[in-house]
Short mmCIF file of C-alpha atoms and ligand atoms in Angstrom, two decimals:
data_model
loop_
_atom_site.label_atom_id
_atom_site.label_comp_id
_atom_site.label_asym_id
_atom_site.label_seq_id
_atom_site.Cartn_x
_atom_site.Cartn_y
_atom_site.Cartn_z
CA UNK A 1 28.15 21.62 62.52
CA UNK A 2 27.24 18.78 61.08
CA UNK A 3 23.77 16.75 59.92
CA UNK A 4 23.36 13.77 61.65
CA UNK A 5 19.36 12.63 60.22
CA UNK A 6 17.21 12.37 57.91
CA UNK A 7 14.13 12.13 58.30
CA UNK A 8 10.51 11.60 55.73
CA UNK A 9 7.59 12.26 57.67
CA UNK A 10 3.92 11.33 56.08
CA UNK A 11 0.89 12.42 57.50
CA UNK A 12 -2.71 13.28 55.95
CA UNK A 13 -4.13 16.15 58.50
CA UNK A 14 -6.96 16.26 55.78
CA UNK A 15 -4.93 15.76 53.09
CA UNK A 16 -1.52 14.17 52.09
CA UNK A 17 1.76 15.85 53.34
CA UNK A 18 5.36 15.33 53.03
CA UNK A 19 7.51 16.51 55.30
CA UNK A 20 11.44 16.44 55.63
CA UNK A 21 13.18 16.89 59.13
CA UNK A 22 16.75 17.38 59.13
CA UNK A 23 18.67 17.22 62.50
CA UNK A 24 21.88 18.57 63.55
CA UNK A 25 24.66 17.57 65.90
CA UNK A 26 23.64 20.63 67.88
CA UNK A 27 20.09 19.60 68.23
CA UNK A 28 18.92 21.80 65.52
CA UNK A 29 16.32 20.95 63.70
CA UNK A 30 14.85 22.02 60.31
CA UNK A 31 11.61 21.43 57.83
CA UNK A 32 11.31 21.36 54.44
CA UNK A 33 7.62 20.76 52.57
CA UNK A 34 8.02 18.00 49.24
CA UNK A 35 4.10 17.79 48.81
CA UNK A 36 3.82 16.54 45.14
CA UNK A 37 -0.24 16.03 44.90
CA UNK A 38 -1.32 13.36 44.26
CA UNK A 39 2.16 11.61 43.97
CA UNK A 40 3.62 12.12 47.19
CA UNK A 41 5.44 8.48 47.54
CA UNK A 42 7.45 9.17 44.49
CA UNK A 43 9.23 11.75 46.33
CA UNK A 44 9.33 10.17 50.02
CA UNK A 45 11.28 7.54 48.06
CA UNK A 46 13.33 10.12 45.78
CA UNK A 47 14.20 11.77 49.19
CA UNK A 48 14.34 8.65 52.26
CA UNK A 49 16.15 5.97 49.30
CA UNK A 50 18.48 8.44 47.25
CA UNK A 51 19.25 11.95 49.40
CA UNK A 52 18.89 11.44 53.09
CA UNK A 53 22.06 8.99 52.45
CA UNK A 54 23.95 12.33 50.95
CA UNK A 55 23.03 14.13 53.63
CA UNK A 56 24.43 12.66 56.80
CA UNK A 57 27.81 14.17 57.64
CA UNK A 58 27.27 17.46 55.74
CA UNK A 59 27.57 21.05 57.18
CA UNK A 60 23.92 22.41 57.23
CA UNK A 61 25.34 26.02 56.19
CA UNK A 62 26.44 25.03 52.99
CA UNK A 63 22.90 25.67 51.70
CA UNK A 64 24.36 26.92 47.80
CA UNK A 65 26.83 23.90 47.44
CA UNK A 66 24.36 21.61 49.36
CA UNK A 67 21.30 22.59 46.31
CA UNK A 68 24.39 22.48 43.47
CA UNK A 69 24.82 18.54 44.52
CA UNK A 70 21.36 17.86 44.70
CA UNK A 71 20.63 19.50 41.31
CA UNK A 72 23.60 18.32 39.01
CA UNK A 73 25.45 15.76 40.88
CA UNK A 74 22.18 13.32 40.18
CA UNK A 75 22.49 14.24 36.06
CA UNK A 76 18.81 13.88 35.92
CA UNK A 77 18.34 17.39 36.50
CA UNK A 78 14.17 19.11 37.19
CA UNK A 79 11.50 17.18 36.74
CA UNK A 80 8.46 17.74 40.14
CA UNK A 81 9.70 14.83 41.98
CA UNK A 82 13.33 15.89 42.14
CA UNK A 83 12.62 19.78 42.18
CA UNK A 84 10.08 19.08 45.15
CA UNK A 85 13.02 16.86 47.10
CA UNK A 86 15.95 19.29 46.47
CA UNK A 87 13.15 21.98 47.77
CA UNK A 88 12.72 20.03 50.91
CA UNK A 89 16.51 20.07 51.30
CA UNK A 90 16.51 23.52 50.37
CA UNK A 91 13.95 25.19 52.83
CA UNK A 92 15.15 22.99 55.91
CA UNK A 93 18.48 23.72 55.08
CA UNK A 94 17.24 27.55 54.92
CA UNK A 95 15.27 26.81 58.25
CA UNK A 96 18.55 25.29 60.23
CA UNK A 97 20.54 28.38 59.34
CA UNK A 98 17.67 30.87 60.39
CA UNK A 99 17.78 28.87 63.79
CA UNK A 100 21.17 29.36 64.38
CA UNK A 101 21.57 33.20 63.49
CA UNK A 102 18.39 33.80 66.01
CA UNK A 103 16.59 35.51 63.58
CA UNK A 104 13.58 34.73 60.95
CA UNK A 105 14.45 33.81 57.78
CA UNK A 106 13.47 36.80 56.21
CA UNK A 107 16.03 38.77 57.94
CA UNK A 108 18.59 36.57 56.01
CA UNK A 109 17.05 37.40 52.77
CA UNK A 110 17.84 40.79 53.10
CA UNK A 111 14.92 41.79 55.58
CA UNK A 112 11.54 43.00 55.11
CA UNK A 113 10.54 45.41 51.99
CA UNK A 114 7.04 45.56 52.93
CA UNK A 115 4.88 45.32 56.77
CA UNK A 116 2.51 42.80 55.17
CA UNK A 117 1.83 40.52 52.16
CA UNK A 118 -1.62 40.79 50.35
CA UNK A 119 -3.20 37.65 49.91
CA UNK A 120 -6.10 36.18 47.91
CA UNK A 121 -8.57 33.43 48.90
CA UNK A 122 -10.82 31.54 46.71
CA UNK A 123 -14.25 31.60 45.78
CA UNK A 124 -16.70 29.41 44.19
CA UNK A 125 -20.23 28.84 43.34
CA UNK A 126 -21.38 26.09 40.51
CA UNK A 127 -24.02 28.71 39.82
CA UNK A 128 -24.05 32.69 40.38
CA UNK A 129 -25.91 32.88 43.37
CA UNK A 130 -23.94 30.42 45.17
CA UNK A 131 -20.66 31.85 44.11
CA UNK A 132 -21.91 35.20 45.50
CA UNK A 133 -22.17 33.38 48.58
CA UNK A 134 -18.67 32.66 48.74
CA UNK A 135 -17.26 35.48 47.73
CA UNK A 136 -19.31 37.47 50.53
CA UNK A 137 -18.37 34.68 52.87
CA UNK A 138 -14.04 35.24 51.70
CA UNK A 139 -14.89 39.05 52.51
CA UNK A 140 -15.88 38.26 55.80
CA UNK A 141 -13.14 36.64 56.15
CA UNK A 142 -11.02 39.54 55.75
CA UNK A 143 -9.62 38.66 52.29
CA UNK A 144 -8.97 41.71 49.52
CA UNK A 145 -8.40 39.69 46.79
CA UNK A 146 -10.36 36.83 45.48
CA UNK A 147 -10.06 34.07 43.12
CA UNK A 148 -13.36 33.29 41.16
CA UNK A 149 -14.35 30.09 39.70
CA UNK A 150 -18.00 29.20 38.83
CA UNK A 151 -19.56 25.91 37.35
CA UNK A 152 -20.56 26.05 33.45
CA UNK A 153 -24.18 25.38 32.55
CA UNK A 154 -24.56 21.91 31.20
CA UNK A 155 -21.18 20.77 32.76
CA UNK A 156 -21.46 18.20 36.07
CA UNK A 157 -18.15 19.33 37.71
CA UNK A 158 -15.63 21.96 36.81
CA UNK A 159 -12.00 22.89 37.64
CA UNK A 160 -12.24 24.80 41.32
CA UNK A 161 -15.70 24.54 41.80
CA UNK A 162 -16.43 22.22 45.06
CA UNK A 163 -20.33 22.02 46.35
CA UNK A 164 -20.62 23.60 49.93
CA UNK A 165 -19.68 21.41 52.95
CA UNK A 166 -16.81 20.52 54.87
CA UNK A 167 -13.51 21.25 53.16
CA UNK A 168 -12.07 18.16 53.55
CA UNK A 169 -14.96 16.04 52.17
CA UNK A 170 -15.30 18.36 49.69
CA UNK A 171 -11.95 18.37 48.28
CA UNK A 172 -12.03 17.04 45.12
CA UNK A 173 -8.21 16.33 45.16
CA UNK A 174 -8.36 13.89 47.57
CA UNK A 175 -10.15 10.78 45.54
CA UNK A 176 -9.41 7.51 46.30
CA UNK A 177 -9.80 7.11 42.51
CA UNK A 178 -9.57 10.15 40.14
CA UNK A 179 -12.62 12.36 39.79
CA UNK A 180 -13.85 12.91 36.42
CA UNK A 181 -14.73 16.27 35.59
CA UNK A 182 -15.91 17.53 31.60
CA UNK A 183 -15.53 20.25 29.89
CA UNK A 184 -16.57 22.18 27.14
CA UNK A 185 -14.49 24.86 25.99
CA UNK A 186 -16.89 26.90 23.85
CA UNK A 187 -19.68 27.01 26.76
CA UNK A 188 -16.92 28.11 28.82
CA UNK A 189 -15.89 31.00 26.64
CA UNK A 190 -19.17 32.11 26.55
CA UNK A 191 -20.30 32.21 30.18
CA UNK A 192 -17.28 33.32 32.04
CA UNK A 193 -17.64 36.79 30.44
CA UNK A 194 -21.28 37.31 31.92
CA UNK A 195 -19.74 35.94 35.41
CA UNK A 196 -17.31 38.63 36.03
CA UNK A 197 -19.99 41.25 34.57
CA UNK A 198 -22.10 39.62 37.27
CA UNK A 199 -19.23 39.86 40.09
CA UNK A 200 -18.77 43.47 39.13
CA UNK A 201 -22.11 44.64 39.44
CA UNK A 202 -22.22 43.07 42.84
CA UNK A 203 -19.21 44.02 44.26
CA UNK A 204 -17.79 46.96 42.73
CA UNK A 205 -15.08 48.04 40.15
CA UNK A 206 -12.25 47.99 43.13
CA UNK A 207 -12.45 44.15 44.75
CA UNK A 208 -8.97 42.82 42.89
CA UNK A 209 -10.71 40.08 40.66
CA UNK A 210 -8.63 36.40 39.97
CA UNK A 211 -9.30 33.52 37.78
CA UNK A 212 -7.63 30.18 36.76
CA UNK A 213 -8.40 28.53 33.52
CA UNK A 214 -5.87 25.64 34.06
CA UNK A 215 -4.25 25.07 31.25
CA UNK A 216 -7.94 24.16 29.45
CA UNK A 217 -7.21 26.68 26.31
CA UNK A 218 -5.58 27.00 22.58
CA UNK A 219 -3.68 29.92 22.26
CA UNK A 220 -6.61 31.70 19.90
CA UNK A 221 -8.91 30.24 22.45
CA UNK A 222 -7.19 32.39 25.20
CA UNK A 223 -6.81 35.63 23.24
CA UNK A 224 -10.64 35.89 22.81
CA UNK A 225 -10.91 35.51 26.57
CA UNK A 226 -8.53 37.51 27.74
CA UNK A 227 -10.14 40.19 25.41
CA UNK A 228 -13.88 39.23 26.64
CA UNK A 229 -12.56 39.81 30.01
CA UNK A 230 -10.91 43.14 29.29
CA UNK A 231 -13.90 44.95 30.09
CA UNK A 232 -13.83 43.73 33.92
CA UNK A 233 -9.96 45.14 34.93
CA UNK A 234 -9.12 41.31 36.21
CA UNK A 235 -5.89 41.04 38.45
CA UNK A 236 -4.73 38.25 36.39
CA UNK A 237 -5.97 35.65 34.29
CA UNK A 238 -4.14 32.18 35.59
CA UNK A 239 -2.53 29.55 32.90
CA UNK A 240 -4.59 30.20 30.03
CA UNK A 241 -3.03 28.05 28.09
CA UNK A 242 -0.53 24.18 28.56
CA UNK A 243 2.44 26.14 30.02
CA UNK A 244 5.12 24.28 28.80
CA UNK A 245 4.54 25.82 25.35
CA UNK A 246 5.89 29.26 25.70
CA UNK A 247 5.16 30.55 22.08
CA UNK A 248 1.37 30.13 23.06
CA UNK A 249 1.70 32.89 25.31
CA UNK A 250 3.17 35.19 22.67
CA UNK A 251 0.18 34.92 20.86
CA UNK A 252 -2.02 35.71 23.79
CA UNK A 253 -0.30 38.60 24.96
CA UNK A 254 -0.34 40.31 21.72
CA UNK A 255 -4.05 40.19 21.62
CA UNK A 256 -4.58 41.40 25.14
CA UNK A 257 -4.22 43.69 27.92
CA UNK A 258 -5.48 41.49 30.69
CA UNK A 259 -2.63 40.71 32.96
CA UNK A 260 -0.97 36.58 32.47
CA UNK A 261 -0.11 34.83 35.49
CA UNK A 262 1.70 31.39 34.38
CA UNK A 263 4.20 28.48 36.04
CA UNK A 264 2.44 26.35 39.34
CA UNK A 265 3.70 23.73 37.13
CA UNK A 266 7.06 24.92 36.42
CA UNK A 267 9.66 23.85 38.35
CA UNK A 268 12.86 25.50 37.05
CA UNK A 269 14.31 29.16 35.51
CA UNK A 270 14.76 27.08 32.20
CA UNK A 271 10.87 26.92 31.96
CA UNK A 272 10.35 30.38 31.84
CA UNK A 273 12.99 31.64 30.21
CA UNK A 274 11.68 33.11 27.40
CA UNK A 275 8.54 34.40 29.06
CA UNK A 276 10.48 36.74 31.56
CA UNK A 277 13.26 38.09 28.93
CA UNK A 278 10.14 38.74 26.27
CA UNK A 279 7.75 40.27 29.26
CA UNK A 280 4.92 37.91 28.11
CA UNK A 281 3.96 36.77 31.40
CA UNK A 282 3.30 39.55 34.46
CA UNK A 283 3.27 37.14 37.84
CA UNK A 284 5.63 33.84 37.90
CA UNK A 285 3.19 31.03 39.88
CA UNK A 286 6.12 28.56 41.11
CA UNK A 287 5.88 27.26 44.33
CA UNK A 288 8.90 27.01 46.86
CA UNK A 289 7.85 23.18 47.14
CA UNK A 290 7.78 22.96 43.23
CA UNK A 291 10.46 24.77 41.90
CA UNK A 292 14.15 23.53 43.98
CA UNK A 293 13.39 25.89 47.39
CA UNK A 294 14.23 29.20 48.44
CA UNK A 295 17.10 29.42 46.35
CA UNK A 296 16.44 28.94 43.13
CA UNK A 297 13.07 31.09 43.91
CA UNK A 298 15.19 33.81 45.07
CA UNK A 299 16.92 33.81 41.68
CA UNK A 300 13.67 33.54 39.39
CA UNK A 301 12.16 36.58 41.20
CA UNK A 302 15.81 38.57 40.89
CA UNK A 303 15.13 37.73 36.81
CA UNK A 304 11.72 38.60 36.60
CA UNK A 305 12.06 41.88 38.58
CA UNK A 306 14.41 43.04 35.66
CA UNK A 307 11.57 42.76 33.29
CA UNK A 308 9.03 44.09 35.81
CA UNK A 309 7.19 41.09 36.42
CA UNK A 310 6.14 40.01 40.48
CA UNK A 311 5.60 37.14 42.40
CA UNK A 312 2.70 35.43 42.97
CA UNK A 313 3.72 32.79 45.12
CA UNK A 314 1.30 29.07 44.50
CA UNK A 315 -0.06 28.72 47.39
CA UNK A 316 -2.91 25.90 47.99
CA UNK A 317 -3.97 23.70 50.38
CA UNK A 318 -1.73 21.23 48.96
CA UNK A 319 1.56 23.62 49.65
CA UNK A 320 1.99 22.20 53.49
CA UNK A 321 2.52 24.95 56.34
CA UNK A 322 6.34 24.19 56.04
CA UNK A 323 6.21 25.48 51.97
CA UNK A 324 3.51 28.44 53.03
CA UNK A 325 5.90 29.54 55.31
CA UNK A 326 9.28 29.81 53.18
CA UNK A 327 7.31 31.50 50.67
CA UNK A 328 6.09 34.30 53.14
CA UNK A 329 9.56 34.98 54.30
CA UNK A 330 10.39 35.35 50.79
CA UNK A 331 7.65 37.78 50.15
CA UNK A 332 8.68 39.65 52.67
CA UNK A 333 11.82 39.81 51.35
CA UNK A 334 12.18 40.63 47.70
CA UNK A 335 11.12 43.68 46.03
CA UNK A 336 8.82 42.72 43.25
CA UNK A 337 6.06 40.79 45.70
CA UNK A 338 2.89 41.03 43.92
CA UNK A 339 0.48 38.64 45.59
CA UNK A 340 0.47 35.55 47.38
CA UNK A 341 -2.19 32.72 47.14
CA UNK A 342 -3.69 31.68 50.77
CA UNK A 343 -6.68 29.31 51.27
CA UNK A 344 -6.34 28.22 54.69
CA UNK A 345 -5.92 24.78 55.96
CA UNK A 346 -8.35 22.67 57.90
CA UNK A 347 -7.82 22.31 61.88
CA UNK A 348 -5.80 19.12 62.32
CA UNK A 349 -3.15 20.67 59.71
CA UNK A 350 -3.11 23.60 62.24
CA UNK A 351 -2.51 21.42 64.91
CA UNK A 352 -0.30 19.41 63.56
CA UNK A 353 2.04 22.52 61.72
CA UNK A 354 2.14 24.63 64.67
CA UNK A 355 3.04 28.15 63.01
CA UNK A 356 4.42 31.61 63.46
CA UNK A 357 2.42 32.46 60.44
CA UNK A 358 -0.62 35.00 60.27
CA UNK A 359 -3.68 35.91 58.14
CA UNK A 360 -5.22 39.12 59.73
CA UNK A 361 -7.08 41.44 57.65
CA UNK A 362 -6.30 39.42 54.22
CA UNK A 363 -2.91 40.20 54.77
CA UNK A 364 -0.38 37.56 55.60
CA UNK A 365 3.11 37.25 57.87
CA UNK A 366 5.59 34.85 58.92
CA UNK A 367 6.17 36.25 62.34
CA UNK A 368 9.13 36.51 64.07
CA UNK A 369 10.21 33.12 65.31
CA UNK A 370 13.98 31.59 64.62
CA UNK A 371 13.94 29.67 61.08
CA UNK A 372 10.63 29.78 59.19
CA UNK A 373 8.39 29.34 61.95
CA UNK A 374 6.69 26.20 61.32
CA UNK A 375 7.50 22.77 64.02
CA UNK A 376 5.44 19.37 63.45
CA UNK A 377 3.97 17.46 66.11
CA UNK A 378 4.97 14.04 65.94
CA UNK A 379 2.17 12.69 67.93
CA UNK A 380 -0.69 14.59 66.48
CA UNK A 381 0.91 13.69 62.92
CA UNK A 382 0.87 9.89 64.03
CA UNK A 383 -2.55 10.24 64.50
CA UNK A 384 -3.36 11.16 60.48
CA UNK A 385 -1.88 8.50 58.59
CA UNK A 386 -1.42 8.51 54.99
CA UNK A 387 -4.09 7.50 52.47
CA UNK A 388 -3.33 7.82 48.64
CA UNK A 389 -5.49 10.22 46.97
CA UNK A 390 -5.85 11.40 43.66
CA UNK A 391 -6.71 14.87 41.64
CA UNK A 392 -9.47 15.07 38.85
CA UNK A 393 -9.13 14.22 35.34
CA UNK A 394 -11.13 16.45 32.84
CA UNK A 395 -12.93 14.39 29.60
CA UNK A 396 -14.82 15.74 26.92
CA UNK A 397 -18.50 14.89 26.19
CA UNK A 398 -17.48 12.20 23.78
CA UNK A 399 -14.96 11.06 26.50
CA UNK A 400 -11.27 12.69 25.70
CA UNK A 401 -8.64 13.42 27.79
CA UNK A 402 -8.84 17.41 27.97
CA UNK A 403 -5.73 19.29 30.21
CA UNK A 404 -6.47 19.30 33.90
O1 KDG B 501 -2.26 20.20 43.03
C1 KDG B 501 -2.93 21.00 42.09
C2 KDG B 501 -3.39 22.28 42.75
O2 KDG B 501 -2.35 22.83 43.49
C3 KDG B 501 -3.89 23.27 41.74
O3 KDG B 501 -5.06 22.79 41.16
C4 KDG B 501 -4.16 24.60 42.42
O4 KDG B 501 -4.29 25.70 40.28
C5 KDG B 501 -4.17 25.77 41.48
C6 KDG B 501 -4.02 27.10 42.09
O5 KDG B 501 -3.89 28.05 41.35
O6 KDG B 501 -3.99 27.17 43.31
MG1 MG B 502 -3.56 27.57 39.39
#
C-alpha cells in the first residue's frame, strides 16, 4: 500500500481549520487536524511546500518510521508549526491504519480501559451573577465538570471571559486584528478567591471545580493562589505560571496542595521532562494537534503514568473534530485518563466534520466507526473559506505586554 496524495484543506466553519487528507492507492483515506491558532498558514505551508512531497510513494503503515522522518530527518526538530504538521501526518497516518484493520482506533491502542471519558465544559460570567448563569446553563447541558473564569472588577476584558451571544461572534480568538485585553495581577489575586467561595456556596462541595490562569503569574504570585484556593478542593489550577520555565513550578508545588495542570503549549516530552520525573505537575495539557500526534502522546502519557500523573487532553474549539477525535480514542485507551476538555463546536463545524464522536451525559466517546471517526465534506467546507484571525494580547494599565 502505498500514498498517492496529499492534500491541505482550509476552511473556517466559524473559525479557522487545517485539515490534512492523505489518500491511498486503495482508496483509503485519512485526516489529520494541524490547527495552529491564529497561525494556521505557517503550517499549511510547513505541510503542502515541505512534507506532502515526502509523502507520496510511502507505505501508510509505517506510522513509527513515517513520525521518525518527519521529526529528525528535517534537523529543526519541535517548535508548534512543525509539531502540529508531523501531528497531522501522525493522526491520518493513525486514521488510514484504523481503516484498514476494520476497527476504531482505540482498539489498536490496546482497547478501551474505561466505557466513557469525563469531560469538562466552560463557564463564564464577567461578573458573578452572570457566571452563575453559565455554569447552570453547562449543567443543563449535562456537563460534570466545569471550567470557571470570571471578569475582574476594574478590568474591560479578561482571559476566557466572552459577553453572552452567539459563539462565533463572540469568540474573541477570531479578530481580524488582535484584541486587547488588561490585566492586573494583584486585583486578580484578590477576587478569584471570593469567586470560587461564591461557586461553592451555590453549587455544592462535589461539582469538580477548573480554572486557567494562563500563564499570567510569578512563581510567588502562584503559590499564594494556589494556597487562597486551597480552601475550595479545585480539580486543578491550569498554567499558573510561563510554562516553559519548569523551576517555577517547583516553587509552586512546594507551597501548595491544589492540584497543577500545565503544557497546552508544550509540544514535546523534552518540555516536560523534569516536571513528570519530579511529580510537580498532576495532569499533562498537550494536545494531539500540538504535541507530534498520537504517538508521541502515547509515549508522554506512558511517562507520566509512572509518576502518577493523568491526562487531560487540550481540547478547545480551536482543536478541529479531526484532533478531538484522536484524543478520545486515546482516552479510551490508556490507563491514567484523567479528564478531557470539551466545549462543543458551532453547527457548520458539525456539518462540515461529520463525526462518530459523542457527548451524552458530560461524558464523551469516539464511537465505533473504522479509523477515528471523523470525514470532511468537501462541499460544505468550500462553502467557509478562510479568513485570518487573530487571539488577544493582554497589556497592563500603563500599556505592557503581560503573558497571554
Ligand atoms: O489557542 C489558544 C486556546 O486554545 C487557549 O486559550 C485555550 O487555554 C485554553 C484552554 O485551556 O482551553
Ligand atoms: Mg488553558
Amino acid at each position: 500500500m502505498k500514498i498517492v496524495d496529499a492534500e491541505v484543506l482550509v476552511c473556517r466553519p466559524g473559525r479557522n481549520f487545517v485539515t490534512l487528507r492523505l489518500t491511498t492507492d486503495d482508496g483509503l483515506t485519512g485526516l489529520g487536524d494541524a490547527t495552529l491558532n491564529g497561525r494556521e498558514l505557517a503550517v499549511v505551508s510547513y505541510l503542502r511546500d515541505h512534507v506532502a512531497p515526502l509523502l507520496t510513494g510511502r507505505d501508510p503503515h509505517r506510522i513509527e518510521d513515517t513520525w521518525q522522518y518527519l521529526y529528525r530527518g528535517a534537523y529543526w526538530r519541535r517548535g508548534p508549526v512543525t509539531m502540529a504538521a508531523v501531528a497531522a501526518v501522525d493522526v491520518a497516518l493513525w486514521d488510514i491504519k484504523a481503516k484498514v484493520a476494520g476497527l476504531p482506533l482505540y482498539q489498536l491502542l490496546g482497547g478501551a480501559s474505561r466505557d466513557r471519558l469525563l469531560a469538562y465544559g466552560h463557564a463564564n460570567g464577567r461578573d458573578i451573577p452572570e457566571l452563575f448563569d453559565s455554569v447552570r446553563a453547562r449543567l443543563a447541558e449535562g456537563y460534570r465538570a466545569i471550567r470557571v473564569q470570571t471578569g475582574i472588577p476594574g478590568l474591560n476584558a479578561v482571559y476566557g471571559v466572552h459577553p453572552p451571544g452567539d459563539a462565533a461572534a463572540r469568540d474573541p480568538h477570531q479578530r481580524a486584528r488582535p484584541l486587547v485585553e488588561d490585566w492586573d495581577t494583584a486585583a486578580y489575586l484578590r477576587h478569584t478567591p471570593t469567586v470560587f467561595e461564591a461557586v461553592r456556596n451555590e453549587f455544592g462541595a462535589e461539582l469538580p471545580l477548573l480554572h486557567d490562569v494562563h500563564h499570567r503569574l510569578t512563581p510567588i504570585q502562584a503559590a499564594r493562589l494556589g494556597r487562597d484556593l486551597e480552601p475550595y478542593r479545585l480539580f486543578w489550577l491550569e498554567d499558573c505560571t510561563p510554562a516553559e520555565n519548569q523551576e517555577a513550578l517547583r516553587l509552586v508545588r512546594s507551597a501548595t496542595t491544589t492540584p497543577l495542570a500545565v503544557g497546552e503549549v508544550f509540544n514535546s516530552v523534552h518540555d516536560y521532562q523534569g516536571l513528570i520525573t519530579e511529580q510537580l505537575i498532576d495532569y499533562v495539557r498537550s494536545a494531539v494537534t500540538h504535541f507530534g500526534g498520537v504517538t508521541p502522546l502515547r509515549k508522554l502519557l506512558d511517562l507520566a503514568a509512572l509518576h502518577q500523573i493523568k491526562s487531560a487532553v487540550h481540547g478547545p474549539e480551536d482543536i478541529s473534530p479531526v484532533g478531538m477525535a484522536a484524543a478520545l480514542h486515546l482516552d479510551l485507551a490508556v490507563h491514567n485518563f484523567g479528564i478531557q476538555e470539551f466545549s462543543g463546536y458551532s453547527a457548520a463545524t458539525h456539518d462540515v466534520f461529520r463525526h462518530a464522536f459523542t457527548f451524552t451525559d458530560g461524558y464523551l466517546h469516539p464511537g465505533e466507526e473504522a479509523g477515528i471517526g471523523v470525514e470532511l465534506d468537501d462541499a460544505l467546507a468550500a462553502g467557509h473559506p478562510y479568513e485570518r484571525a487573530y487571539l488577544p494580547v493582554n497589556r497592563l494599565h500603563d500599556g505592557t505586554v503581560h503573558d497571554w
